[in-house]
PDB file of C-alpha atoms in Angstrom:
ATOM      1  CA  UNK A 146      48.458  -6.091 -27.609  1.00 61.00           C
ATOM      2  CA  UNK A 147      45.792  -3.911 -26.225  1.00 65.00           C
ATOM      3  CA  UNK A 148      44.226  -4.957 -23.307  1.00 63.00           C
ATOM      4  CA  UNK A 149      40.199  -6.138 -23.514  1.00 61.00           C
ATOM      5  CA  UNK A 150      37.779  -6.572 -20.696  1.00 61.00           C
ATOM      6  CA  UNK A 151      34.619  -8.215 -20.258  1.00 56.00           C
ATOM      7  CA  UNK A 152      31.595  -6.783 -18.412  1.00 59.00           C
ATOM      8  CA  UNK A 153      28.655  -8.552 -16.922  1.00 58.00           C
ATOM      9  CA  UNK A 154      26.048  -6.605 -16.824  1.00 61.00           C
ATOM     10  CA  UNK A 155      23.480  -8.117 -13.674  1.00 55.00           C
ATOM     11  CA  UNK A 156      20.014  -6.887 -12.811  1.00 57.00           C
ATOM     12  CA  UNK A 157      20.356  -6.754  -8.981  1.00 54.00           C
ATOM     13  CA  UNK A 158      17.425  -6.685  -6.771  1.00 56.00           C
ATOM     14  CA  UNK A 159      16.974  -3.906  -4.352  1.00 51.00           C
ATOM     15  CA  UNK A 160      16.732  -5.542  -0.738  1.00 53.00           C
ATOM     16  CA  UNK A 161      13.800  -2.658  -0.495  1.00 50.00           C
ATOM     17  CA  UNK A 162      11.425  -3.501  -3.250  1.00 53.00           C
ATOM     18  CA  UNK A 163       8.257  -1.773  -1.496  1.00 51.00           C
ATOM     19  CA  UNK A 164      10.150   1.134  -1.475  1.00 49.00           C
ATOM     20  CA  UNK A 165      11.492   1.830  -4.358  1.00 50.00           C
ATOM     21  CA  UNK A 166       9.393  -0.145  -6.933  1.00 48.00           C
ATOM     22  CA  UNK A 167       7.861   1.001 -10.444  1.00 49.00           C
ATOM     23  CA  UNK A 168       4.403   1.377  -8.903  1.00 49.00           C
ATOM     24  CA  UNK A 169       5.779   4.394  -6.125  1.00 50.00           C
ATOM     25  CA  UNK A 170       6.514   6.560  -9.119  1.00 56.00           C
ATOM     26  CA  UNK A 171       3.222   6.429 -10.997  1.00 70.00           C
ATOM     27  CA  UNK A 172       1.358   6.892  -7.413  1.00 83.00           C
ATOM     28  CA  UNK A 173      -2.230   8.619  -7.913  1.00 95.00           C
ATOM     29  CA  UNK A 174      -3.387  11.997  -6.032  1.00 97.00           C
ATOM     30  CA  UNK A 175      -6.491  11.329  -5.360  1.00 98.00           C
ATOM     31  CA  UNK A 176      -9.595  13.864  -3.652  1.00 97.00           C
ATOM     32  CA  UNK A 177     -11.204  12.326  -0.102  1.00 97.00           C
ATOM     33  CA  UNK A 178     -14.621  12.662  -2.095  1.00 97.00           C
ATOM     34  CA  UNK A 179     -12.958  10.008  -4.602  1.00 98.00           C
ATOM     35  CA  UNK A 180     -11.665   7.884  -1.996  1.00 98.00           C
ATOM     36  CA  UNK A 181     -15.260   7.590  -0.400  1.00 98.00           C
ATOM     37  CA  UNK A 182     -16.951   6.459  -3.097  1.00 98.00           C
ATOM     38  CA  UNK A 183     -14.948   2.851  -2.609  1.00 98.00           C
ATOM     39  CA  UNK A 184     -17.070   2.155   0.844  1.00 97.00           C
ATOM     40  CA  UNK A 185     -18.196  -1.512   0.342  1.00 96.00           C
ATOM     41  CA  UNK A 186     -17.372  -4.938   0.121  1.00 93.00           C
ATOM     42  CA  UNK A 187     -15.131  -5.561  -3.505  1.00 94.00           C
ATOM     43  CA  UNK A 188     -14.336  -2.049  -3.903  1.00 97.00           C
ATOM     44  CA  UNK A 189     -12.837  -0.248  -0.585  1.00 97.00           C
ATOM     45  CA  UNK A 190     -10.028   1.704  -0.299  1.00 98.00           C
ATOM     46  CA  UNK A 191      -9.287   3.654   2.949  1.00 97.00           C
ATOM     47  CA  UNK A 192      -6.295   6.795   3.961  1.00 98.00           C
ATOM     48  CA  UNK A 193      -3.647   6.013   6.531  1.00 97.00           C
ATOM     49  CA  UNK A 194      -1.375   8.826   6.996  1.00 95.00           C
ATOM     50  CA  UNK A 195      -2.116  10.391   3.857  1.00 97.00           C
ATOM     51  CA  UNK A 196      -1.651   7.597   1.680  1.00 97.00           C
ATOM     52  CA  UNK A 197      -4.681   5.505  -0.411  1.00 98.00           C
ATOM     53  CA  UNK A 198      -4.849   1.672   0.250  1.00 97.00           C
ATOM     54  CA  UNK A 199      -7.025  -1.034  -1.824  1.00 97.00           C
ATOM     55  CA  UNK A 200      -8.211  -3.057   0.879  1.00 96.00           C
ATOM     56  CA  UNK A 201     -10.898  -4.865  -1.386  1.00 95.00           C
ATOM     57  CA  UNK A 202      -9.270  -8.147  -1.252  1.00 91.00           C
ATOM     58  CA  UNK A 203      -7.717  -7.491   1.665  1.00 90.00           C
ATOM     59  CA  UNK A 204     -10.302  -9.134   4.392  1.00 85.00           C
ATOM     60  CA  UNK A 205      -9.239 -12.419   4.119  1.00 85.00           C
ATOM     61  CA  UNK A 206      -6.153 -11.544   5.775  1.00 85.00           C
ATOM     62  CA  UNK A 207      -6.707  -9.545   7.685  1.00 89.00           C
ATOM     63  CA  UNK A 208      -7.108 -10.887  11.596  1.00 86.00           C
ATOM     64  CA  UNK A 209     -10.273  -9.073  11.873  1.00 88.00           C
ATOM     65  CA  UNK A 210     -11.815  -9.976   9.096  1.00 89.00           C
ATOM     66  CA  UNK A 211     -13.714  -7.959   6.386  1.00 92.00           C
ATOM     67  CA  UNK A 212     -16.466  -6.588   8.953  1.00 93.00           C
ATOM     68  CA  UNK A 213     -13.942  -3.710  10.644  1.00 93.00           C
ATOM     69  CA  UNK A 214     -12.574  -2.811   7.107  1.00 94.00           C
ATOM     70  CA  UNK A 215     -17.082  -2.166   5.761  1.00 95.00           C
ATOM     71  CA  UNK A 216     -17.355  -0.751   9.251  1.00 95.00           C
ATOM     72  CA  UNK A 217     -18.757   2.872   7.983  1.00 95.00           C
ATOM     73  CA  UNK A 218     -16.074   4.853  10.263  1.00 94.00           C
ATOM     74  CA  UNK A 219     -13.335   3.100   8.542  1.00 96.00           C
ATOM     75  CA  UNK A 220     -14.615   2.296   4.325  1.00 97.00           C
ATOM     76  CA  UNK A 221     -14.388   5.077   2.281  1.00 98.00           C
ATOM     77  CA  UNK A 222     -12.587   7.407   5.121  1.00 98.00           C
ATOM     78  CA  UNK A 223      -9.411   8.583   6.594  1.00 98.00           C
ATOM     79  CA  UNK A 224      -9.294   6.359   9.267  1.00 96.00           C
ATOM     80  CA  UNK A 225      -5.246   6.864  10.423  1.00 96.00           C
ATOM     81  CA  UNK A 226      -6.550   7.472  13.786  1.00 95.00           C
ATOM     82  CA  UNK A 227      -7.863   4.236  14.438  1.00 94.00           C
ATOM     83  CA  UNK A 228      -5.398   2.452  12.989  1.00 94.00           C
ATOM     84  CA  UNK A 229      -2.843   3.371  14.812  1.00 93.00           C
ATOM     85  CA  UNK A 230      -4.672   2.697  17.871  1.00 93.00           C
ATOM     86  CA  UNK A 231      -4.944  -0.998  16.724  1.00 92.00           C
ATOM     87  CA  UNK A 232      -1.808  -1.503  14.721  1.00 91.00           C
ATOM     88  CA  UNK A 233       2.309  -0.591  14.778  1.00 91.00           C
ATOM     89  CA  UNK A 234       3.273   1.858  12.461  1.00 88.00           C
ATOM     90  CA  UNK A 235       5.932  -0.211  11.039  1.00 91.00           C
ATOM     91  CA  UNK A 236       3.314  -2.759   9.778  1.00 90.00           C
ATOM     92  CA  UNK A 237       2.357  -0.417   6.612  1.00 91.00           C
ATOM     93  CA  UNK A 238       6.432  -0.757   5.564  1.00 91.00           C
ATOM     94  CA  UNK A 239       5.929  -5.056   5.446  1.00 92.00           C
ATOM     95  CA  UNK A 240       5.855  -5.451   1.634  1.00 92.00           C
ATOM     96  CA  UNK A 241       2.534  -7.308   2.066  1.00 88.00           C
ATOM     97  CA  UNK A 242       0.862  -4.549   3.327  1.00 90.00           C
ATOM     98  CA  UNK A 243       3.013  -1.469   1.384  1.00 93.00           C
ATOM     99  CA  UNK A 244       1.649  -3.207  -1.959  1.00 94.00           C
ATOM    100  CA  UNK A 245      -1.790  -2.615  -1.388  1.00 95.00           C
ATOM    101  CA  UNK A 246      -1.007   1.614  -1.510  1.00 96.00           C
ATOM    102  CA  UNK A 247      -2.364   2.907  -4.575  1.00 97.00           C
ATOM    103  CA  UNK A 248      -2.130   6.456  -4.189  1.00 97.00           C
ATOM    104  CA  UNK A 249      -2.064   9.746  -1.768  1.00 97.00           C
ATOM    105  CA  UNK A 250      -4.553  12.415  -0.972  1.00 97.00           C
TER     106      UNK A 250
END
């Protein structure tokens, strides 16, 4: 008798979602003059390293608050400089914080 074999097929979950997730494929290039128009409170996006983040929701996490995020050297702007001087670089790679990338420049 011929032999038969059963195959489960299992959706696994990669133990690196916020790095290889549906959303890093479909990333946006977007222009610094685009990037600046999102400069206030409920729409503000800002450039870290050459990548785009939504911060508009972010503020209430944030330790600071939502007054260094509207600060005018930081909302609308590349602002990696700064950042780094506050922050680790490995924070951007918690999936918290990778999620809120939207695009590159």
């Amino acid at each position: 008798a011929p032999l038969s074999y059963h195959i489960d097929i299992v959706p696994i979950r990669s133990p690196f979602p916020h790095l290889f997730n549906s959303k890093m494929a479909a990333l946006k290039e977007f222009s610094m003059e685009e990037v600046s128009k999102h400069n206030k409170e409920g729409d503000l996006w800002i450039i870290i390293d050459g990548k785009v983040y939504d911060v508009s929701k972010f503020g209430r996490l944030h330790p600071g608050g939502m007054p260094p995020l509207v600060d005018p050297t930081v909302a609308g702007k590349d602002c990696t400089d700064l950042f780094f001087g506050l922050h680790r670089a490995s924070v951007l790679n918690e999936p918290r914080y990778a999620k809120l990338q939207i695009g590159v420049v």
